[in-house]
Amino acid sequence: GDEEAGCDVEGTVFFEGIPTLSQYGMAIMVLLMLGVGFVGMRRFV
């Protein structure tokens, strides 16, 4: 009940807050993608 509502609110704020961050949001997303890709490459290679 309450837990689900909290998760929904958090998810909404998180996803809707990304466009607001624009520059910082994009930079963080790119860094995360590169980091995940790097780790994935090292695991498979």
PDB file of N, CA and C in Angstrom, residues 1-40:
ATOM      1  N   GLY A   1       0.835  -1.211   0.000  1.00  0.00           N
ATOM      2  CA  GLY A   1       0.000   0.000   0.000  1.00  0.00           C
ATOM      3  C   GLY A   1       0.859   1.247   0.000  1.00  0.00           C
ATOM      4  N   ASP A   2       1.289   1.662   1.201  1.00  0.00           N
ATOM      5  CA  ASP A   2       2.092   2.892   1.311  1.00  0.00           C
ATOM      6  C   ASP A   2       3.440   2.730   0.610  1.00  0.00           C
ATOM      7  N   GLU A   3       4.032   1.563   0.747  1.00  0.00           N
ATOM      8  CA  GLU A   3       5.351   1.338   0.127  1.00  0.00           C
ATOM      9  C   GLU A   3       5.276   1.507  -1.387  1.00  0.00           C
ATOM     10  N   GLU A   4       4.229   0.955  -1.996  1.00  0.00           N
ATOM     11  CA  GLU A   4       4.083   1.065  -3.453  1.00  0.00           C
ATOM     12  C   GLU A   4       3.943   2.526  -3.857  1.00  0.00           C
ATOM     13  N   ALA A   5       3.142   3.276  -3.107  1.00  0.00           N
ATOM     14  CA  ALA A   5       2.934   4.695  -3.426  1.00  0.00           C
ATOM     15  C   ALA A   5       4.259   5.437  -3.337  1.00  0.00           C
ATOM     16  N   GLY A   6       5.052   5.125  -2.319  1.00  0.00           N
ATOM     17  CA  GLY A   6       6.349   5.786  -2.147  1.00  0.00           C
ATOM     18  C   GLY A   6       7.256   5.491  -3.331  1.00  0.00           C
ATOM     19  N   CYS A   7       7.238   4.240  -3.781  1.00  0.00           N
ATOM     20  CA  CYS A   7       8.093   3.862  -4.913  1.00  0.00           C
ATOM     21  C   CYS A   7       7.650   4.609  -6.163  1.00  0.00           C
ATOM     22  N   ASP A   8       6.328   4.690  -6.381  1.00  0.00           N
ATOM     23  CA  ASP A   8       5.806   5.381  -7.563  1.00  0.00           C
ATOM     24  C   ASP A   8       6.220   6.843  -7.546  1.00  0.00           C
ATOM     25  N   VAL A   9       6.085   7.485  -6.394  1.00  0.00           N
ATOM     26  CA  VAL A   9       6.428   8.907  -6.287  1.00  0.00           C
ATOM     27  C   VAL A   9       7.913   9.095  -6.552  1.00  0.00           C
ATOM     28  N   GLU A  10       8.726   8.250  -5.946  1.00  0.00           N
ATOM     29  CA  GLU A  10      10.181   8.360  -6.140  1.00  0.00           C
ATOM     30  C   GLU A  10      10.530   8.187  -7.613  1.00  0.00           C
ATOM     31  N   GLY A  11       9.952   7.181  -8.274  1.00  0.00           N
ATOM     32  CA  GLY A  11      10.224   6.935  -9.688  1.00  0.00           C
ATOM     33  C   GLY A  11       9.807   8.126 -10.531  1.00  0.00           C
ATOM     34  N   THR A  12       8.623   8.692 -10.233  1.00  0.00           N
ATOM     35  CA  THR A  12       8.131   9.839 -11.002  1.00  0.00           C
ATOM     36  C   THR A  12       9.075  11.019 -10.853  1.00  0.00           C
ATOM     37  N   VAL A  13       9.478  11.324  -9.631  1.00  0.00           N
ATOM     38  CA  VAL A  13      10.378  12.457  -9.383  1.00  0.00           C
ATOM     39  C   VAL A  13      11.712  12.215 -10.077  1.00  0.00           C
ATOM     40  N   PHE A  14      12.192  10.976 -10.027  1.00  0.00           N
ATOM     41  CA  PHE A  14      13.480  10.642 -10.635  1.00  0.00           C
ATOM     42  C   PHE A  14      13.431  10.840 -12.148  1.00  0.00           C
ATOM     43  N   PHE A  15      12.428  10.247 -12.813  1.00  0.00           N
ATOM     44  CA  PHE A  15      12.346  10.335 -14.274  1.00  0.00           C
ATOM     45  C   PHE A  15      11.990  11.740 -14.743  1.00  0.00           C
ATOM     46  N   GLU A  16      11.114  12.426 -14.025  1.00  0.00           N
ATOM     47  CA  GLU A  16      10.726  13.777 -14.442  1.00  0.00           C
ATOM     48  C   GLU A  16      11.809  14.785 -14.095  1.00  0.00           C
ATOM     49  N   GLY A  17      12.689  14.434 -13.158  1.00  0.00           N
ATOM     50  CA  GLY A  17      13.744  15.362 -12.750  1.00  0.00           C
ATOM     51  C   GLY A  17      14.926  15.351 -13.700  1.00  0.00           C
ATOM     52  N   ILE A  18      15.084  14.285 -14.483  1.00  0.00           N
ATOM     53  CA  ILE A  18      16.220  14.194 -15.414  1.00  0.00           C
ATOM     54  C   ILE A  18      16.219  15.345 -16.424  1.00  0.00           C
ATOM     55  N   PRO A  19      15.108  15.615 -17.121  1.00  0.00           N
ATOM     56  CA  PRO A  19      15.094  16.720 -18.094  1.00  0.00           C
ATOM     57  C   PRO A  19      15.431  18.051 -17.430  1.00  0.00           C
ATOM     58  N   THR A  20      15.035  18.221 -16.177  1.00  0.00           N
ATOM     59  CA  THR A  20      15.300  19.472 -15.472  1.00  0.00           C
ATOM     60  C   THR A  20      16.798  19.658 -15.270  1.00  0.00           C
ATOM     61  N   LEU A  21      17.512  18.565 -15.045  1.00  0.00           N
ATOM     62  CA  LEU A  21      18.958  18.645 -14.827  1.00  0.00           C
ATOM     63  C   LEU A  21      19.696  18.924 -16.132  1.00  0.00           C
ATOM     64  N   SER A  22      19.062  18.609 -17.268  1.00  0.00           N
ATOM     65  CA  SER A  22      19.644  18.785 -18.599  1.00  0.00           C
ATOM     66  C   SER A  22      21.141  18.503 -18.630  1.00  0.00           C
ATOM     67  N   GLN A  23      21.976  19.516 -18.494  1.00  0.00           N
ATOM     68  CA  GLN A  23      23.432  19.335 -18.613  1.00  0.00           C
ATOM     69  C   GLN A  23      23.964  18.315 -17.615  1.00  0.00           C
ATOM     70  N   TYR A  24      23.720  18.536 -16.335  1.00  0.00           N
ATOM     71  CA  TYR A  24      24.235  17.612 -15.315  1.00  0.00           C
ATOM     72  C   TYR A  24      23.632  16.220 -15.495  1.00  0.00           C
ATOM     73  N   GLY A  25      22.329  16.177 -15.774  1.00  0.00           N
ATOM     74  CA  GLY A  25      21.646  14.893 -15.958  1.00  0.00           C
ATOM     75  C   GLY A  25      22.253  14.111 -17.105  1.00  0.00           C
ATOM     76  N   MET A  26      22.460  14.784 -18.238  1.00  0.00           N
ATOM     77  CA  MET A  26      23.025  14.118 -19.409  1.00  0.00           C
ATOM     78  C   MET A  26      24.438  13.630 -19.109  1.00  0.00           C
ATOM     79  N   ALA A  27      25.237  14.472 -18.443  1.00  0.00           N
ATOM     80  CA  ALA A  27      26.625  14.112 -18.119  1.00  0.00           C
ATOM     81  C   ALA A  27      26.642  12.868 -17.232  1.00  0.00           C
ATOM     82  N   ILE A  28      25.774  12.857 -16.217  1.00  0.00           N
ATOM     83  CA  ILE A  28      25.722  11.717 -15.294  1.00  0.00           C
ATOM     84  C   ILE A  28      25.292  10.452 -16.036  1.00  0.00           C
ATOM     85  N   MET A  29      24.256  10.588 -16.886  1.00  0.00           N
ATOM     86  CA  MET A  29      23.760   9.432 -17.633  1.00  0.00           C
ATOM     87  C   MET A  29      24.858   8.872 -18.535  1.00  0.00           C
ATOM     88  N   VAL A  30      25.589   9.765 -19.223  1.00  0.00           N
ATOM     89  CA  VAL A  30      26.671   9.335 -20.119  1.00  0.00           C
ATOM     90  C   VAL A  30      27.756   8.611 -19.322  1.00  0.00           C
ATOM     91  N   LEU A  31      28.130   9.189 -18.181  1.00  0.00           N
ATOM     92  CA  LEU A  31      29.175   8.567 -17.351  1.00  0.00           C
ATOM     93  C   LEU A  31      28.717   7.189 -16.878  1.00  0.00           C
ATOM     94  N   LEU A  32      27.447   7.087 -16.479  1.00  0.00           N
ATOM     95  CA  LEU A  32      26.924   5.803 -16.012  1.00  0.00           C
ATOM     96  C   LEU A  32      26.964   4.784 -17.142  1.00  0.00           C
ATOM     97  N   MET A  33      26.525   5.208 -18.339  1.00  0.00           N
ATOM     98  CA  MET A  33      26.506   4.305 -19.491  1.00  0.00           C
ATOM     99  C   MET A  33      27.924   3.835 -19.813  1.00  0.00           C
ATOM    100  N   LEU A  34      28.876   4.779 -19.831  1.00  0.00           N
ATOM    101  CA  LEU A  34      30.270   4.422 -20.127  1.00  0.00           C
ATOM    102  C   LEU A  34      30.802   3.465 -19.060  1.00  0.00           C
ATOM    103  N   GLY A  35      30.494   3.756 -17.798  1.00  0.00           N
ATOM    104  CA  GLY A  35      30.966   2.907 -16.706  1.00  0.00           C
ATOM    105  C   GLY A  35      30.400   1.502 -16.822  1.00  0.00           C
ATOM    106  N   VAL A  36      29.093   1.408 -17.052  1.00  0.00           N
ATOM    107  CA  VAL A  36      28.454   0.093 -17.187  1.00  0.00           C
ATOM    108  C   VAL A  36      29.012  -0.638 -18.403  1.00  0.00           C
ATOM    109  N   GLY A  37      29.180   0.087 -19.513  1.00  0.00           N
ATOM    110  CA  GLY A  37      29.718  -0.524 -20.734  1.00  0.00           C
ATOM    111  C   GLY A  37      31.137  -1.020 -20.510  1.00  0.00           C
ATOM    112  N   PHE A  38      31.936  -0.219 -19.814  1.00  0.00           N
ATOM    113  CA  PHE A  38      33.330  -0.593 -19.542  1.00  0.00           C
ATOM    114  C   PHE A  38      33.377  -1.872 -18.708  1.00  0.00           C
ATOM    115  N   VAL A  39      32.577  -1.906 -17.649  1.00  0.00           N
ATOM    116  CA  VAL A  39      32.543  -3.093 -16.780  1.00  0.00           C
ATOM    117  C   VAL A  39      32.068  -4.304 -17.579  1.00  0.00           C
ATOM    118  N   GLY A  40      31.036  -4.096 -18.417  1.00  0.00           N
ATOM    119  CA  GLY A  40      30.508  -5.201 -19.228  1.00  0.00           C
ATOM    120  C   GLY A  40      31.566  -5.725 -20.182  1.00  0.00           C
TER     121      GLY A  40
END
